[in-house]
mmCIF file of C-alpha atoms in Angstrom:
data_model
loop_
_atom_site.group_PDB
_atom_site.id
_atom_site.type_symbol
_atom_site.label_atom_id
_atom_site.label_comp_id
_atom_site.label_asym_id
_atom_site.label_seq_id
_atom_site.Cartn_x
_atom_site.Cartn_y
_atom_site.Cartn_z
ATOM 1 C CA MET A 558 99.464 73.789 -151.188
ATOM 2 C CA GLY A 559 97.585 71.421 -153.311
ATOM 3 C CA LEU A 560 99.121 69.160 -155.968
ATOM 4 C CA PHE A 561 97.370 67.113 -158.803
ATOM 5 C CA CYS A 562 99.095 63.989 -159.970
ATOM 6 C CA VAL A 563 97.967 62.016 -163.064
ATOM 7 C CA SER A 564 100.082 59.032 -162.885
ATOM 8 C CA GLN A 565 101.596 58.180 -159.548
ATOM 9 C CA VAL A 566 101.232 58.488 -155.739
ATOM 10 C CA LEU A 567 104.009 60.128 -153.858
ATOM 11 C CA PRO A 568 105.512 58.142 -151.001
ATOM 12 C CA GLY A 569 104.840 58.758 -147.311
ATOM 13 C CA SER A 570 104.323 56.957 -143.985
ATOM 14 C CA SER A 571 100.602 56.304 -143.334
ATOM 15 C CA LEU A 572 99.103 57.774 -140.195
ATOM 16 C CA GLY A 573 96.049 55.481 -140.746
ATOM 17 C CA ALA A 574 97.241 52.565 -138.568
ATOM 18 C CA GLU A 575 94.972 50.770 -136.100
ATOM 19 C CA GLN A 576 95.968 53.169 -133.338
ATOM 20 C CA ILE A 577 95.761 56.864 -134.249
ATOM 21 C CA ASP A 578 98.674 59.098 -133.628
ATOM 22 C CA PRO A 579 98.096 61.059 -130.272
ATOM 23 C CA LEU A 580 99.235 64.203 -131.891
ATOM 24 C CA LEU A 581 96.831 63.852 -134.714
ATOM 25 C CA LYS A 582 94.040 62.884 -132.437
ATOM 26 C CA LYS A 583 94.486 65.991 -130.343
ATOM 27 C CA ALA A 584 94.757 68.132 -133.470
ATOM 28 C CA LEU A 585 91.654 66.762 -134.908
ATOM 29 C CA SER A 586 89.809 67.396 -131.517
ATOM 30 C CA ILE A 587 90.825 71.031 -131.376
ATOM 31 C CA LEU A 588 89.848 71.484 -135.002
ATOM 32 C CA ASN A 589 86.425 69.911 -134.272
ATOM 33 C CA SER A 590 85.922 72.348 -131.316
ATOM 34 C CA THR A 591 85.754 75.364 -133.834
ATOM 35 C CA SER A 592 82.775 76.187 -136.060
ATOM 36 C CA GLY A 593 84.908 76.404 -139.190
ATOM 37 C CA GLY A 594 86.885 73.264 -138.419
ATOM 38 C CA LYS A 595 83.822 71.232 -137.552
ATOM 39 C CA LEU A 596 82.315 72.048 -141.105
ATOM 40 C CA LEU A 597 85.591 70.963 -142.760
ATOM 41 C CA LEU A 598 85.678 67.746 -140.915
ATOM 42 C CA GLU A 599 81.977 67.008 -141.554
ATOM 43 C CA LYS A 600 82.703 67.392 -145.284
ATOM 44 C CA ALA A 601 85.625 65.095 -145.019
ATOM 45 C CA VAL A 602 83.720 62.408 -143.171
ATOM 46 C CA ILE A 603 81.092 62.439 -145.992
ATOM 47 C CA LEU A 604 83.693 62.518 -148.796
ATOM 48 C CA TRP A 605 85.732 59.642 -147.387
ATOM 49 C CA GLU A 606 82.770 57.703 -145.922
ATOM 50 C CA ALA A 607 84.378 57.720 -142.527
ATOM 51 C CA LYS A 608 82.323 56.692 -139.508
ATOM 52 C CA THR A 609 84.479 58.563 -137.023
ATOM 53 C CA LEU A 610 86.960 61.432 -136.917
ATOM 54 C CA ASP A 611 89.735 58.884 -136.095
ATOM 55 C CA GLU A 612 88.999 57.170 -139.397
ATOM 56 C CA LEU A 613 89.996 60.276 -141.397
ATOM 57 C CA SER A 614 93.557 59.385 -140.436
ATOM 58 C CA HIS A 615 93.598 56.705 -143.250
ATOM 59 C CA HIS A 616 93.843 59.648 -145.695
ATOM 60 C CA LEU A 617 96.673 61.453 -143.725
ATOM 61 C CA ARG A 618 100.350 60.799 -144.002
ATOM 62 C CA TRP A 619 103.460 62.408 -142.483
ATOM 63 C CA SER A 620 105.907 63.981 -144.964
ATOM 64 C CA SER A 621 108.553 66.698 -145.145
ATOM 65 C CA THR A 622 105.941 69.346 -146.181
ATOM 66 C CA SER A 623 102.243 69.759 -145.821
ATOM 67 C CA ARG A 624 100.249 69.402 -149.065
ATOM 68 C CA THR A 625 97.226 67.705 -150.677
ATOM 69 C CA ASP A 626 97.827 65.250 -153.520
ATOM 70 C CA ALA A 627 94.871 64.333 -155.813
ATOM 71 C CA VAL A 628 95.656 61.381 -158.102
ATOM 72 C CA LEU A 629 93.391 61.073 -161.237
ATOM 73 C CA THR A 630 93.160 57.636 -162.853
ATOM 74 C CA ARG A 631 91.678 57.109 -166.341
ATOM 75 C CA GLN A 632 90.503 53.776 -167.615
ATOM 76 C CA PHE A 633 89.542 53.475 -171.198
ATOM 77 C CA ASP A 634 88.154 50.627 -173.328
ATOM 78 C CA PRO A 635 89.347 51.133 -177.031
ATOM 79 C CA MET A 636 86.655 48.812 -178.278
ATOM 80 C CA THR A 637 83.644 50.491 -176.631
ATOM 81 C CA GLY A 638 85.082 53.965 -176.394
ATOM 82 C CA GLN A 639 83.903 54.081 -172.699
ATOM 83 C CA GLU A 640 86.121 55.884 -170.203
ATOM 84 C CA THR A 641 85.934 55.794 -166.421
ATOM 85 C CA ARG A 642 87.672 58.058 -164.008
ATOM 86 C CA SER A 643 88.585 57.818 -160.261
ATOM 87 C CA ARG A 644 90.181 60.429 -157.985
ATOM 88 C CA GLU A 645 92.060 59.617 -154.836
ATOM 89 C CA VAL A 646 92.901 62.365 -152.379
ATOM 90 C CA THR A 647 95.602 62.131 -149.691
ATOM 91 C CA ILE A 648 96.756 64.827 -147.242
ATOM 92 C CA TYR A 649 100.400 65.019 -146.398
ATOM 93 C CA LEU A 650 101.383 66.704 -143.162
ATOM 94 C CA LYS A 651 104.750 68.124 -142.032
ATOM 95 C CA ARG A 652 105.953 66.758 -138.619
ATOM 96 C CA THR A 653 105.904 69.627 -136.172
ATOM 97 C CA THR A 654 106.208 70.208 -132.491
ATOM 98 C CA SER A 655 103.738 72.971 -132.611
ATOM 99 C CA MET A 656 100.175 72.030 -132.106
ATOM 100 C CA PRO A 657 98.821 75.300 -133.639
ATOM 101 C CA ASP A 658 100.861 74.723 -136.754
ATOM 102 C CA LEU A 659 99.551 71.102 -137.151
ATOM 103 C CA VAL A 660 96.029 72.101 -136.575
ATOM 104 C CA LEU A 661 96.081 74.921 -139.130
ATOM 105 C CA ASP A 662 97.963 72.733 -141.559
ATOM 106 C CA ILE A 663 95.192 70.212 -141.349
ATOM 107 C CA ALA A 664 92.581 72.921 -141.805
ATOM 108 C CA HIS A 665 94.320 74.328 -144.772
ATOM 109 C CA GLU A 666 94.728 71.041 -146.572
ATOM 110 C CA MET A 667 91.139 69.972 -145.657
ATOM 111 C CA VAL A 668 89.995 73.034 -147.743
ATOM 112 C CA HIS A 669 91.760 71.647 -150.754
ATOM 113 C CA ALA A 670 90.886 68.094 -150.177
ATOM 114 C CA THR A 671 87.102 68.458 -149.624
ATOM 115 C CA SER A 672 86.457 70.741 -152.545
ATOM 116 C CA ARG A 673 85.512 69.622 -156.072
ATOM 117 C CA PRO A 674 88.195 69.482 -158.715
ATOM 118 C CA ALA A 675 88.473 73.132 -160.044
ATOM 119 C CA TRP A 676 90.143 71.895 -163.346
ATOM 120 C CA ASP A 677 90.864 68.865 -165.465
ATOM 121 C CA PRO A 678 94.543 68.153 -166.243
ATOM 122 C CA TYR A 679 93.335 66.592 -169.580
ATOM 123 C CA ASP A 680 91.271 69.713 -170.548
ATOM 124 C CA PRO A 681 92.485 70.831 -174.069
ATOM 125 C CA ALA A 682 91.647 74.415 -172.991
ATOM 126 C CA LEU A 683 93.555 74.509 -169.773
ATOM 127 C CA THR A 684 96.381 77.006 -169.881
ATOM 128 C CA ALA A 685 99.044 78.074 -167.547
ATOM 129 C CA GLY A 686 97.280 81.334 -166.671
ATOM 130 C CA LYS A 687 93.998 79.519 -166.019
ATOM 131 C CA TYR A 688 95.650 76.903 -163.893
ATOM 132 C CA ILE A 689 97.470 79.509 -161.707
ATOM 133 C CA TRP A 690 94.314 81.594 -161.245
ATOM 134 C CA THR A 691 92.001 78.558 -160.468
ATOM 135 C CA THR A 692 94.519 77.084 -158.051
ATOM 136 C CA LEU A 693 94.721 80.282 -156.183
ATOM 137 C CA GLU A 694 91.289 81.762 -156.275
ATOM 138 C CA GLY A 695 88.919 78.849 -157.403
ATOM 139 C CA GLU A 696 86.831 76.703 -155.173
ATOM 140 C CA GLY A 697 88.967 75.193 -152.566
ATOM 141 C CA GLY A 698 92.020 77.230 -153.605
ATOM 142 C CA GLU A 699 94.861 78.728 -151.714
ATOM 143 C CA VAL A 700 92.966 81.960 -150.909
ATOM 144 C CA GLU A 701 90.133 80.004 -149.306
ATOM 145 C CA ALA A 702 92.518 77.915 -147.343
ATOM 146 C CA VAL A 703 94.295 80.978 -145.749
ATOM 147 C CA ILE A 704 90.934 82.455 -144.895
ATOM 148 C CA ALA A 705 89.908 79.232 -143.253
ATOM 149 C CA GLU A 706 93.229 79.233 -141.257
ATOM 150 C CA CYS A 707 92.492 82.695 -139.891
ATOM 151 C CA ARG A 708 88.850 81.919 -139.035
ATOM 152 C CA ILE A 709 89.688 78.807 -137.148
ATOM 153 C CA SER A 710 92.706 80.275 -135.334
ATOM 154 C CA SER A 711 90.670 83.202 -134.210
ATOM 155 C CA GLU A 712 88.304 80.782 -132.305
ATOM 156 C CA VAL A 713 90.973 79.114 -130.286
ATOM 157 C CA PRO A 714 92.199 81.104 -127.298
ATOM 158 C CA SER A 715 95.561 79.560 -127.190
ATOM 159 C CA PHE A 716 96.145 80.248 -130.869
ATOM 160 C CA GLN A 717 95.957 84.004 -130.562
ATOM 161 C CA GLU A 718 99.727 84.523 -131.116
ATOM 162 C CA ILE A 719 99.803 82.601 -134.358
ATOM 163 C CA TYR A 720 96.460 84.271 -135.396
ATOM 164 C CA LYS A 721 98.128 87.726 -135.067
ATOM 165 C CA LYS A 722 101.222 86.598 -136.875
ATOM 166 C CA ARG A 723 99.395 85.058 -139.824
ATOM 167 C CA CYS A 724 96.329 87.017 -140.125
ATOM 168 C CA SER A 725 96.625 90.613 -138.666
ATOM 169 C CA THR A 726 97.446 92.091 -142.082
ATOM 170 C CA TYR A 727 94.430 90.609 -143.597
ATOM 171 C CA LEU A 728 91.781 92.020 -141.273
ATOM 172 C CA ASP A 729 89.244 94.469 -142.563
ATOM 173 C CA SER A 730 88.672 97.964 -141.007
ATOM 174 C CA SER A 731 86.650 96.416 -138.238
ATOM 175 C CA LYS A 732 89.602 94.120 -137.246
ATOM 176 C CA ALA A 733 87.113 91.327 -136.999
ATOM 177 C CA LEU A 734 86.721 89.875 -140.437
ATOM 178 C CA VAL A 735 89.265 88.683 -142.991
ATOM 179 C CA ASP A 736 89.421 90.837 -146.094
ATOM 180 C CA ARG A 737 89.497 88.434 -149.079
ATOM 181 C CA THR A 738 91.080 91.027 -151.410
ATOM 182 C CA LYS A 739 94.093 91.514 -149.097
ATOM 183 C CA VAL A 740 94.713 87.724 -149.150
ATOM 184 C CA ARG A 741 94.428 87.611 -152.864
ATOM 185 C CA GLN A 742 96.860 90.495 -153.328
ATOM 186 C CA ASP A 743 99.592 88.844 -151.142
ATOM 187 C CA PHE A 744 99.505 85.596 -153.333
ATOM 188 C CA TYR A 745 100.511 87.675 -156.429
ATOM 189 C CA ARG A 746 103.552 89.498 -154.901
ATOM 190 C CA VAL A 747 106.377 87.656 -156.810
ATOM 191 C CA GLY A 748 109.286 89.987 -156.425
ATOM 192 C CA ARG A 749 112.335 89.220 -158.668
ATOM 193 C CA TRP A 750 110.395 86.615 -160.540
ATOM 194 C CA ASN A 751 107.977 89.102 -162.042
ATOM 195 C CA LYS A 752 109.799 89.671 -165.320
ATOM 196 C CA GLU A 753 110.244 85.975 -165.808
ATOM 197 C CA LEU A 754 106.495 85.360 -165.278
ATOM 198 C CA LEU A 755 105.507 88.105 -167.582
ATOM 199 C CA ARG A 756 107.737 86.664 -170.241
ATOM 200 C CA GLU A 757 106.586 83.095 -169.751
ATOM 201 C CA LEU A 758 102.883 83.862 -169.511
ATOM 202 C CA GLY A 759 102.804 86.297 -172.516
ATOM 203 C CA HIS A 760 99.247 87.436 -173.409
ATOM 204 C CA GLU A 761 97.902 85.254 -170.621
ATOM 205 C CA VAL A 762 99.113 87.713 -167.984
ATOM 206 C CA VAL A 763 95.686 89.407 -168.408
ATOM 207 C CA THR A 764 94.214 86.517 -166.389
ATOM 208 C CA LEU A 765 96.464 87.514 -163.374
ATOM 209 C CA PRO A 766 95.826 91.322 -163.055
ATOM 210 C CA LEU A 767 97.131 91.364 -159.420
ATOM 211 C CA LEU A 768 100.514 90.112 -160.388
ATOM 212 C CA THR A 769 103.149 92.530 -158.879
ATOM 213 C CA ALA A 770 106.909 92.698 -158.450
ATOM 214 C CA ASP A 771 106.375 93.663 -154.753
ATOM 215 C CA GLU A 772 108.415 91.654 -152.117
ATOM 216 C CA PRO A 773 106.824 88.221 -151.643
ATOM 217 C CA ARG A 774 104.973 87.422 -148.512
ATOM 218 C CA LEU A 775 103.594 83.991 -149.192
ATOM 219 C CA ILE A 776 106.017 81.227 -150.303
ATOM 220 C CA SER A 777 104.930 77.759 -151.624
ATOM 221 C CA SER A 778 106.105 74.984 -149.338
ATOM 222 C CA THR A 779 106.380 72.697 -152.266
ATOM 223 C CA GLY A 780 108.242 75.047 -154.589
ATOM 224 C CA SER A 781 110.126 77.272 -152.185
ATOM 225 C CA THR A 782 109.115 80.196 -154.367
ATOM 226 C CA PRO A 783 106.096 82.601 -154.679
ATOM 227 C CA TYR A 784 102.973 80.631 -155.594
ATOM 228 C CA PRO A 785 102.537 81.755 -159.074
ATOM 229 C CA VAL A 786 106.155 80.784 -159.904
ATOM 230 C CA ALA A 787 105.668 77.329 -158.167
ATOM 231 C CA LEU A 788 102.246 76.779 -159.963
ATOM 232 C CA LEU A 789 103.777 77.580 -163.365
ATOM 233 C CA ARG A 790 106.356 74.887 -162.849
ATOM 234 C CA GLU A 791 103.683 72.451 -161.624
ATOM 235 C CA TYR A 792 101.415 73.224 -164.609
ATOM 236 C CA ARG A 793 104.359 72.250 -166.896
ATOM 237 C CA GLU A 794 105.104 69.026 -165.056
ATOM 238 C CA LEU A 795 101.456 67.841 -165.001
ATOM 239 C CA THR A 796 101.022 68.764 -168.674
ATOM 240 C CA GLN A 797 104.169 66.645 -169.536
ATOM 241 C CA VAL A 798 102.756 63.647 -167.767
ATOM 242 C CA ALA A 799 99.271 64.170 -169.198
ATOM 243 C CA CYS A 800 100.791 64.404 -172.751
ATOM 244 C CA GLU A 801 102.744 61.244 -172.238
ATOM 245 C CA ASN A 802 99.716 59.366 -170.936
ATOM 246 C CA SER A 803 97.489 60.482 -173.805
ATOM 247 C CA LYS A 804 100.083 59.525 -176.458
ATOM 248 C CA LYS A 805 100.474 55.983 -174.860
ATOM 249 C CA ARG A 806 96.685 55.787 -174.808
ATOM 250 C CA ILE A 807 96.490 56.308 -178.552
ATOM 251 C CA GLU A 808 99.304 53.832 -179.237
ATOM 252 C CA VAL A 809 97.696 51.137 -176.992
ATOM 253 C CA ALA A 810 94.389 51.655 -178.715
ATOM 254 C CA ALA A 811 95.887 51.281 -182.148
ATOM 255 C CA HIS A 812 97.758 48.184 -181.198
ATOM 256 C CA GLN A 813 94.879 46.394 -179.690
ATOM 257 C CA THR A 814 92.579 47.051 -182.593
ATOM 258 C CA VAL A 815 94.790 46.200 -185.520
ATOM 259 C CA GLY A 816 92.679 44.588 -188.187
ATOM 260 C CA ARG A 817 89.504 45.328 -186.307
ATOM 261 C CA SER A 818 87.048 48.178 -186.276
ATOM 262 C CA LEU A 819 87.985 50.752 -183.705
ATOM 263 C CA ALA A 820 84.729 51.759 -181.984
ATOM 264 C CA SER A 821 86.371 54.457 -180.069
ATOM 265 C CA GLU A 822 87.829 56.517 -182.976
ATOM 266 C CA THR A 823 84.821 58.871 -183.132
ATOM 267 C CA THR A 824 83.723 58.727 -179.530
ATOM 268 C CA THR A 825 83.779 61.938 -177.452
ATOM 269 C CA PRO A 826 86.587 60.675 -175.129
ATOM 270 C CA GLU A 827 88.845 59.960 -178.106
ATOM 271 C CA ARG A 828 87.947 63.216 -179.813
ATOM 272 C CA GLU A 829 88.921 65.052 -176.666
ATOM 273 C CA ASN A 830 92.053 63.096 -176.353
ATOM 274 C CA LYS A 831 93.255 64.017 -179.875
ATOM 275 C CA ASP A 832 92.235 67.647 -179.305
ATOM 276 C CA PHE A 833 94.217 67.668 -176.080
ATOM 277 C CA LEU A 834 97.306 66.456 -177.903
ATOM 278 C CA GLN A 835 96.977 68.920 -180.693
ATOM 279 C CA ARG A 836 96.398 72.019 -178.323
ATOM 280 C CA ARG A 837 98.610 71.301 -175.404
ATOM 281 C CA CYS A 838 101.363 68.915 -176.565
ATOM 282 C CA LYS A 839 102.537 70.152 -179.905
ATOM 283 C CA SER A 840 105.784 71.498 -178.670
ATOM 284 C CA ARG A 841 106.616 68.562 -176.547
ATOM 285 C CA THR A 842 108.857 65.605 -177.335
ATOM 286 C CA PHE A 843 108.339 62.136 -175.755
#
């Protein structure tokens, strides 16, 4: 599952030491032997400007769960109104004794890590419904990541057991290709959380037409709940942080420009910042 942070990097032990972890080296080698895995690794090499596959390990860390964190940093000059942004992506991997699990975890997280950002945490128009839909079905989302897992595991002879376990219910009538619609449907099976989600989302439920009270099949590793439930919680947390950051930004700008002309008051970044506060932070206290 992919996470997006706007203020801090989560801790973990880096795998990117001078000598690459043997498990990781083997996993990358297996991934690179498949057509789908090779494409993912090539994208990662370009994105992170790595010279070899081993150098990708600088962006990988061991953790208690597998996930992708993207940290967005904004720098703003209140006098000129200029804003610069940077985005740092780190893949966290769960320690496991199963090589198939490790390979597919890397493939899954690589789908998230090598895709363009599907949304902006400071977008005034970003809503909970849009966030959930985009994270699941947008470019580099959870649906694409599961499909990648199935395609890659189908290419490795020794992975056939895990392929059948994870992907057999998603195959089309030919039993050769993954049916995207079947994958999508499973992500919206939320079981006993359905009424809560309907209440919390309100009219936005129309953005998630596949939402159903059927027994969940896919559980978020970071939230221990069905994905829509975990993503709603994640949306609230990132919004809280983004609201706090935006409020502090205005306070700092006002303090630094007391008695002087504030060049940024009418610039696009500051108009967007105020719009963000008005539309997404009204009901929040700081």
